[in-house]
Amino acid sequence: MRLGFLGAAGEVTGSCTLVEAAGLRFVVDCGMFQGGSEARGKNQRALNFGCDMRRIDFVLLTHAHIDHSGLLPRLAMLGYRGPVYATPATIDLLHVLLPDSAHIQEKEAEWHLRNRHRRGMDPRAIPVPLYSVEQARAALRLLRPVRYGEILRPVGDVAVRFHDAGHILGSAWLEVSVSNAGQKRRLIFSGDLGQPDRPVLLDPQQPDGEADALLVESTYGDRRHRSLAETEDEIVEVCARTRAAGGNLIVPSFAVGRTQEIITLLAKLVRSRRLPPLKVYVDSPMANVATRITLAHPELLDAEAHELIAWQQAHPELLKLEFIADVERSKQLNAIRSGAVIISASGMCEAGRIKYHLRENLPRRECSILIAGFQAAGTLGRRLVDGARLVRIFGQQVPVRARVVTVGGLSAHADQAALLDWLGGFQRPPRHCFVGHGEASAAAALVTAIQARYDWPEVRATVPGEFVNL
């Protein structure tokens, strides 16, 4: 058996692992690299499996986030025609996310083309989309649904089970068993694990038994999140400060998961009268659809989410929600100078309508920017978190005068303590534990923490492009 770490090694994006065993090849996740000037080149060079794409037997997707699924259309472009297995909710989300990813790439290419024509520059140097909307839609035909707990037998002596990871709607960690010549190997892929005791989703299910190899994420492997109570206090404070200053609160948010969590939390704070009645604009067509998909899967939501959804529907005057799809209505939000809470994608401020709202509100001292999620190195969101006083948006220099506030308790990723608790579900130490999906410092910290608590025989961080024999 051989594992190839082809993405999310030493970084947080581009998740992709190749497994070769018993004469088979399969892939776990097919993610896009995001953030930084090198991302485009990495995406063009990705999916280097060392074989014809038609020799890949199947693909398993842990969840719908683009850093885990975004190169699936490119995989199909390169010749893959086999099945891609994912949970039903993940498939529902991918029907929105993948065409949207292609649409963003096409629009960015158009913008660069117009800009180069205007400046009299060579148009041949513009970045070409990795895939088109048409190609993204074609890739959707490869998707096959698998429910939590169901035993999937994709080919030969391989058995797969998806377990709830509590990260975003439909997210899963994977249990894969491969039998060959009477020998059985058990592999565990954590995907992205959610933080327990958070609103909206059920808590992650724990593993049990043992594993020959474990690949675990480490996005926040070097820190602990603030408690939800502390996060609620922070949100109340920033809302009060912004309201008193007469500004707007701008919330860059991932369309899937984070937006729904923030809405639920605001409803909780208004319901408990810790916040006054709010007017909230959700300016993201994708977030609008993702919210509808979330409501269509009530079996995946926790009891508190059901209760708050019912409360908001009974009291729409206290939490006024406007979901915006129309471009003209989105532009009209620029005329609102105070009292608005605007939630918009993308969560790392790299694309989408959030960039327009940042351009309008960053220069205004009375406004606040609420950062509620991980910001990868090289992204606009990361530069704001790191204290940049001047940022470039749509080719223009924009001064940062608004207050940038980071809240640490809303992450969809488990922190170090939660990761260690999840790993405690194993009854015996895994023979090999590989720590990935984290920046180098976070992965190294989690390696140290695992060794300190559990003293497992082999724990180490993954290396980009490395292949290991088991």
XYZ file of C-alpha atoms in Angstrom:
470
model
C 0.000 0.000 0.000
C 1.205 3.499 -0.849
C -0.117 6.962 0.070
C 0.691 10.098 -1.902
C 0.213 13.500 -0.245
C -0.516 15.669 -3.288
C -2.053 18.666 -1.524
C -2.761 20.292 1.852
C 0.690 19.251 3.095
C 2.374 22.126 4.909
C -0.637 24.273 4.031
C -4.404 24.333 4.400
C -5.700 24.156 0.819
C -5.496 21.743 -2.108
C -6.488 18.574 -0.229
C -5.733 15.488 -2.288
C -4.424 12.051 -1.282
C -3.697 9.207 -3.688
C -4.018 5.649 -2.372
C -2.516 2.686 -4.210
C -3.363 -0.730 -2.793
C -4.271 -4.236 -3.966
C -3.830 -3.231 -7.606
C -6.225 -0.309 -7.180
C -5.835 3.464 -7.244
C -8.270 5.824 -5.603
C -8.250 9.474 -4.570
C -9.483 11.080 -1.362
C -10.513 14.691 -2.050
C -9.663 16.740 -5.104
C -9.213 20.249 -3.757
C -8.164 23.555 -5.231
C -5.205 25.511 -3.897
C -6.288 28.960 -2.711
C -4.528 32.157 -1.674
C -1.185 33.624 -2.667
C 0.494 34.226 -5.997
C 1.553 30.585 -6.349
C -1.948 29.092 -6.124
C -2.663 29.260 -9.842
C 0.532 27.446 -10.773
C -0.111 24.814 -8.140
C -3.595 24.182 -9.521
C -2.244 23.806 -13.035
C 0.386 21.313 -11.850
C -1.936 19.457 -9.467
C -3.411 15.982 -9.953
C -0.024 14.532 -10.850
C -0.932 10.928 -10.148
C 1.759 9.425 -12.364
C -0.777 7.498 -14.435
C -3.544 7.894 -16.984
C -6.640 9.398 -15.297
C -8.661 6.470 -16.613
C -6.662 4.188 -14.305
C -8.071 5.878 -11.201
C -10.767 3.519 -9.913
C -12.842 5.945 -7.817
C -12.798 9.224 -5.884
C -14.024 9.895 -2.330
C -14.966 13.428 -1.254
C -15.068 14.329 2.437
C -17.073 17.531 1.893
C -18.001 20.308 -0.499
C -15.561 23.116 0.347
C -13.611 24.148 -2.737
C -10.246 23.393 -1.121
C -11.428 19.758 -1.007
C -13.536 19.540 -4.186
C -12.605 22.415 -6.498
C -10.365 20.487 -8.934
C -12.932 17.779 -9.596
C -13.937 19.406 -12.945
C -10.258 19.563 -13.911
C -9.883 15.869 -13.037
C -12.748 15.099 -15.413
C -11.210 17.377 -18.076
C -8.009 15.337 -17.861
C -9.887 12.123 -18.619
C -11.347 10.731 -15.390
C -14.770 9.156 -15.955
C -15.265 7.049 -12.837
C -17.576 7.567 -9.853
C -17.104 10.300 -7.234
C -18.688 9.289 -3.915
C -19.988 11.852 -1.409
C -22.879 12.334 1.015
C -26.236 13.540 -0.400
C -25.878 16.971 1.242
C -22.360 17.350 -0.164
C -23.680 16.561 -3.631
C -26.454 19.144 -3.225
C -23.853 21.774 -2.278
C -21.489 20.833 -5.106
C -24.227 21.565 -7.639
C -23.889 25.173 -6.443
C -20.205 25.454 -5.548
C -18.507 23.952 -8.597
C -20.356 25.970 -11.288
C -19.865 29.049 -9.103
C -16.122 28.384 -8.883
C -15.970 28.196 -12.681
C -18.091 31.345 -13.038
C -15.735 33.304 -10.773
C -12.731 32.157 -12.817
C -14.403 33.159 -16.074
C -15.375 36.595 -14.727
C -11.863 37.214 -13.409
C -10.415 36.307 -16.817
C -12.841 38.757 -18.472
C -11.827 41.503 -16.033
C -8.118 40.935 -16.708
C -8.773 40.966 -20.465
C -10.637 44.283 -20.321
C -7.971 45.748 -18.038
C -5.127 44.747 -20.368
C -6.948 46.087 -23.430
C -7.517 49.369 -21.617
C -3.813 49.644 -20.782
C -2.651 48.507 -24.215
C -1.019 45.384 -22.758
C -0.632 41.953 -24.319
C -3.979 40.123 -23.748
C -2.344 36.713 -24.217
C -0.897 36.871 -20.687
C -4.278 36.788 -18.949
C -4.941 33.840 -16.609
C -7.042 31.162 -18.299
C -9.791 29.554 -16.167
C -8.913 26.107 -14.880
C -12.290 24.958 -16.201
C -15.508 26.405 -17.576
C -19.017 26.412 -16.135
C -19.934 23.806 -18.751
C -17.066 21.563 -17.654
C -18.022 21.990 -13.994
C -21.570 20.916 -14.754
C -20.301 17.915 -16.709
C -18.239 16.805 -13.700
C -21.372 16.819 -11.521
C -22.620 13.804 -13.479
C -19.885 11.699 -11.854
C -21.270 12.187 -8.324
C -22.788 9.224 -6.469
C -24.536 9.576 -3.058
C -23.525 7.624 0.041
C -25.325 8.075 3.374
C -23.631 8.205 6.779
C -23.020 4.715 8.145
C -23.796 2.961 4.864
C -21.186 0.418 3.734
C -20.029 1.297 0.231
C -18.190 -1.294 -1.852
C -16.864 0.733 -4.778
C -14.661 -1.977 -6.270
C -13.003 -5.277 -5.363
C -12.315 -5.878 -1.699
C -12.692 -2.243 -0.659
C -15.287 -1.104 1.884
C -15.935 2.555 2.749
C -18.055 4.204 5.425
C -18.789 7.920 5.756
C -19.178 9.314 9.308
C -20.459 12.761 10.316
C -17.496 15.149 10.747
C -19.593 18.084 12.033
C -17.612 20.564 9.905
C -20.141 21.754 7.316
C -23.393 20.294 6.077
C -22.711 16.786 4.759
C -19.058 16.716 5.835
C -17.587 13.319 6.613
C -14.550 11.541 7.913
C -13.851 8.314 6.064
C -13.196 4.770 7.162
C -11.683 2.733 4.321
C -10.907 -0.989 4.524
C -8.809 -2.671 1.837
C -8.359 -6.461 1.742
C -5.626 -8.197 -0.230
C -4.455 -11.810 -0.040
C -6.215 -12.313 3.277
C -4.715 -9.165 4.814
C -6.993 -6.279 5.758
C -5.829 -2.671 6.111
C -7.948 0.053 7.738
C -7.390 3.676 6.765
C -8.969 6.728 8.409
C -9.165 10.129 6.701
C -10.391 12.881 9.015
C -11.269 15.351 6.257
C -12.054 18.561 8.145
C -13.410 18.051 11.656
C -15.843 20.439 13.296
C -15.638 21.965 16.758
C -18.074 20.261 19.159
C -20.835 22.167 20.958
C -21.267 24.717 18.182
C -24.590 25.909 16.732
C -26.355 24.424 13.694
C -24.678 21.037 13.132
C -24.449 17.847 15.150
C -21.102 17.143 16.829
C -18.482 15.046 15.002
C -18.764 11.302 15.463
C -15.715 9.690 17.058
C -13.664 6.866 15.566
C -13.194 3.581 17.378
C -11.120 0.432 17.073
C -7.793 0.850 15.337
C -6.205 2.014 12.088
C -3.203 1.025 10.062
C -2.928 4.598 8.832
C -4.596 7.817 9.962
C -4.490 11.126 8.101
C -5.695 13.923 10.396
C -6.153 17.642 9.717
C -4.328 20.312 11.728
C -5.799 23.638 10.595
C -5.875 24.805 14.209
C -3.473 22.215 15.580
C -1.465 24.892 17.368
C -4.193 26.724 19.298
C -7.439 26.593 21.201
C -10.549 28.489 20.214
C -12.239 30.877 22.557
C -15.390 29.542 24.114
C -18.714 30.188 22.439
C -19.716 32.393 25.386
C -16.616 34.569 24.867
C -17.358 34.768 21.146
C -20.903 35.885 21.851
C -19.507 38.630 24.113
C -17.168 39.756 21.318
C -20.008 39.927 18.796
C -22.205 41.895 21.188
C -19.333 44.347 21.776
C -18.510 44.910 18.100
C -22.203 45.323 17.214
C -22.666 47.884 20.013
C -19.527 49.802 19.081
C -20.451 49.927 15.388
C -24.019 50.959 16.130
C -22.845 53.760 18.439
C -20.334 54.999 15.832
C -23.026 55.063 13.133
C -21.380 52.571 10.786
C -22.002 49.214 9.156
C -20.816 45.798 10.265
C -19.305 43.836 7.361
C -18.875 40.086 7.796
C -16.826 38.174 5.192
C -18.236 34.687 5.414
C -17.999 31.346 3.723
C -21.309 30.783 1.944
C -21.584 27.235 3.203
C -21.679 26.650 6.934
C -20.305 29.893 8.320
C -23.112 32.114 7.000
C -25.783 29.847 8.448
C -23.915 29.666 11.772
C -23.615 33.462 12.027
C -27.315 33.948 11.271
C -28.203 31.401 13.959
C -25.923 33.084 16.486
C -27.343 36.545 15.758
C -30.842 35.115 16.202
C -29.803 33.688 19.573
C -28.398 37.042 20.738
C -31.449 39.008 19.594
C -33.795 36.456 21.125
C -31.989 36.725 24.480
C -32.111 40.557 24.146
C -28.357 40.869 24.228
C -28.662 42.572 20.840
C -31.377 44.966 19.672
C -33.487 44.107 16.614
C -31.190 43.736 13.596
C -31.410 44.205 9.861
C -29.187 41.585 8.255
C -28.391 41.460 4.538
C -27.053 38.166 3.216
C -25.481 39.315 -0.038
C -24.381 36.081 -1.646
C -26.421 34.095 -4.144
C -24.487 30.991 -3.167
C -25.148 31.527 0.535
C -28.843 31.923 -0.247
C -28.946 28.573 -2.013
C -26.756 26.964 0.658
C -29.201 28.135 3.332
C -32.089 26.540 1.434
C -30.086 23.320 1.129
C -29.359 23.431 4.867
C -33.062 23.756 5.669
C -33.746 20.826 3.323
C -31.599 18.548 5.525
C -33.157 18.948 8.998
C -31.828 15.543 10.056
C -28.296 17.010 10.069
C -29.119 19.973 12.359
C -28.927 20.072 16.142
C -31.837 20.828 18.486
C -30.782 24.452 19.105
C -30.764 25.177 15.374
C -34.312 23.832 15.000
C -35.460 25.980 17.925
C -33.858 29.209 16.599
C -35.150 28.667 13.070
C -38.685 28.391 14.458
C -38.175 31.522 16.600
C -36.921 33.651 13.681
C -39.805 32.559 11.479
C -42.233 33.573 14.251
C -40.510 36.953 14.871
C -39.245 38.272 11.502
C -39.518 41.854 12.763
C -36.808 41.270 15.368
C -34.277 39.696 13.021
C -35.024 41.058 9.577
C -33.242 38.853 7.059
C -32.913 39.862 3.435
C -31.304 37.352 1.114
C -29.974 39.169 -1.939
C -29.433 37.589 -5.335
C -30.019 40.511 -7.704
C -26.876 42.461 -8.666
C -28.664 45.824 -8.665
C -29.987 45.250 -5.164
C -26.480 44.315 -4.079
C -25.168 47.625 -5.434
C -27.884 49.507 -3.540
C -26.348 48.329 -0.257
C -23.502 50.773 -0.914
C -25.934 53.603 -0.194
C -26.580 52.309 3.346
C -24.224 54.241 5.592
C -25.186 52.893 9.010
C -27.114 50.220 10.874
C -26.565 47.362 8.436
C -25.081 43.949 9.071
C -23.856 42.732 5.673
C -22.789 39.086 5.415
C -21.137 38.292 2.098
C -18.812 35.761 0.457
C -16.061 34.867 0.052
C -14.889 34.074 3.550
C -11.220 34.862 2.805
C -12.153 38.030 0.866
C -10.581 36.703 -2.318
C -13.576 36.888 -4.659
C -17.279 37.631 -4.836
C -19.388 40.522 -3.569
C -17.527 40.933 -0.271
C -14.760 42.780 -2.125
C -17.218 45.520 -3.144
C -18.459 45.921 0.435
C -14.893 46.074 1.729
C -13.976 48.684 -0.859
C -16.893 50.852 0.293
C -16.555 50.369 4.055
C -12.868 49.784 4.837
C -12.022 53.519 4.507
C -14.736 54.477 7.050
C -13.624 54.644 10.703
C -17.183 54.194 11.946
C -17.468 50.744 10.329
C -16.266 47.348 11.559
C -15.098 44.228 9.747
C -15.826 41.008 11.612
C -13.447 38.178 10.653
C -14.994 34.905 11.788
C -12.950 32.205 10.074
C -9.537 30.946 9.029
C -7.670 33.216 6.604
C -5.088 31.380 4.516
C -1.676 32.906 3.906
C -1.660 35.235 0.898
C -5.369 36.106 1.008
C -6.869 39.568 1.393
C -8.526 38.393 4.602
C -5.147 37.367 6.025
C -3.667 40.780 5.206
C -6.528 42.463 7.070
C -6.065 40.177 10.086
C -2.318 40.876 10.047
C -3.007 44.611 10.353
C -2.484 45.958 6.830
C -3.267 49.665 6.643
C -3.544 49.694 2.851
C -4.903 46.901 0.616
C -5.473 46.539 -3.109
C -9.028 45.760 -4.273
C -9.922 45.683 -7.971
C -6.600 47.296 -8.767
C -7.201 50.236 -6.426
C -5.388 51.099 -3.203
C -7.931 51.118 -0.364
C -7.026 52.534 3.067
C -8.010 50.410 6.064
C -9.580 52.749 8.600
C -12.437 50.518 9.721
C -11.931 48.439 12.839
C -10.980 44.839 11.980
C -12.111 42.408 14.676
C -11.288 38.711 14.712
C -13.474 36.353 16.737
C -11.888 33.025 17.489
C -14.794 30.858 18.541
C -16.735 30.463 15.300
C -14.309 28.312 13.376
C -15.785 25.330 11.597
C -12.513 23.522 12.353
C -11.741 21.691 15.573
C -9.051 23.294 17.724
C -6.120 21.395 19.222
C -8.087 20.236 22.265
C -10.998 18.979 20.148
C -8.642 17.216 17.723
C -6.904 15.439 20.593
C -10.254 14.418 22.085
C -11.375 13.053 18.713
C -8.169 11.042 18.398
C -8.872 9.583 21.837
C -11.614 7.486 20.275
C -9.084 4.957 18.965
C -8.841 1.915 21.214
C -5.313 1.166 20.007
C -2.697 3.512 18.537
C -2.705 3.782 14.734
C 0.405 2.211 13.223
C 1.021 5.390 11.236
C -0.406 8.864 11.953
C 0.094 11.541 9.330
C -0.749 15.150 10.209
C -1.756 17.338 7.258
C -4.086 20.146 6.189
C -2.308 22.740 8.291
C 0.416 25.310 7.934
C 3.804 23.900 8.958
C 3.766 25.392 12.457
C 0.228 24.142 13.182
C 1.008 20.619 11.957
C 4.232 20.476 13.986
C 2.395 21.637 17.118
C -0.254 18.944 16.728
C 2.425 16.279 16.175
C 4.029 17.309 19.468
C 0.677 17.370 21.284
C -0.292 13.883 20.037
C 3.050 12.432 21.104
C 2.765 14.100 24.504
C -0.748 12.823 25.225
C -0.838 9.433 23.505
C 2.794 8.436 22.809
C 1.836 6.786 19.512
C 4.605 4.888 17.658
C 4.719 7.063 14.535
C 3.309 10.586 14.243
C 4.645 13.018 11.674
C 3.607 15.873 9.417
C 2.984 15.260 5.735
C 5.394 16.562 3.107
C 4.124 18.017 -0.214
C 4.389 15.484 -3.034
C 5.677 12.730 -0.748
C 4.742 9.080 -1.282
C 4.997 6.658 1.649
C 4.852 2.879 1.676
C 2.858 1.199 4.446
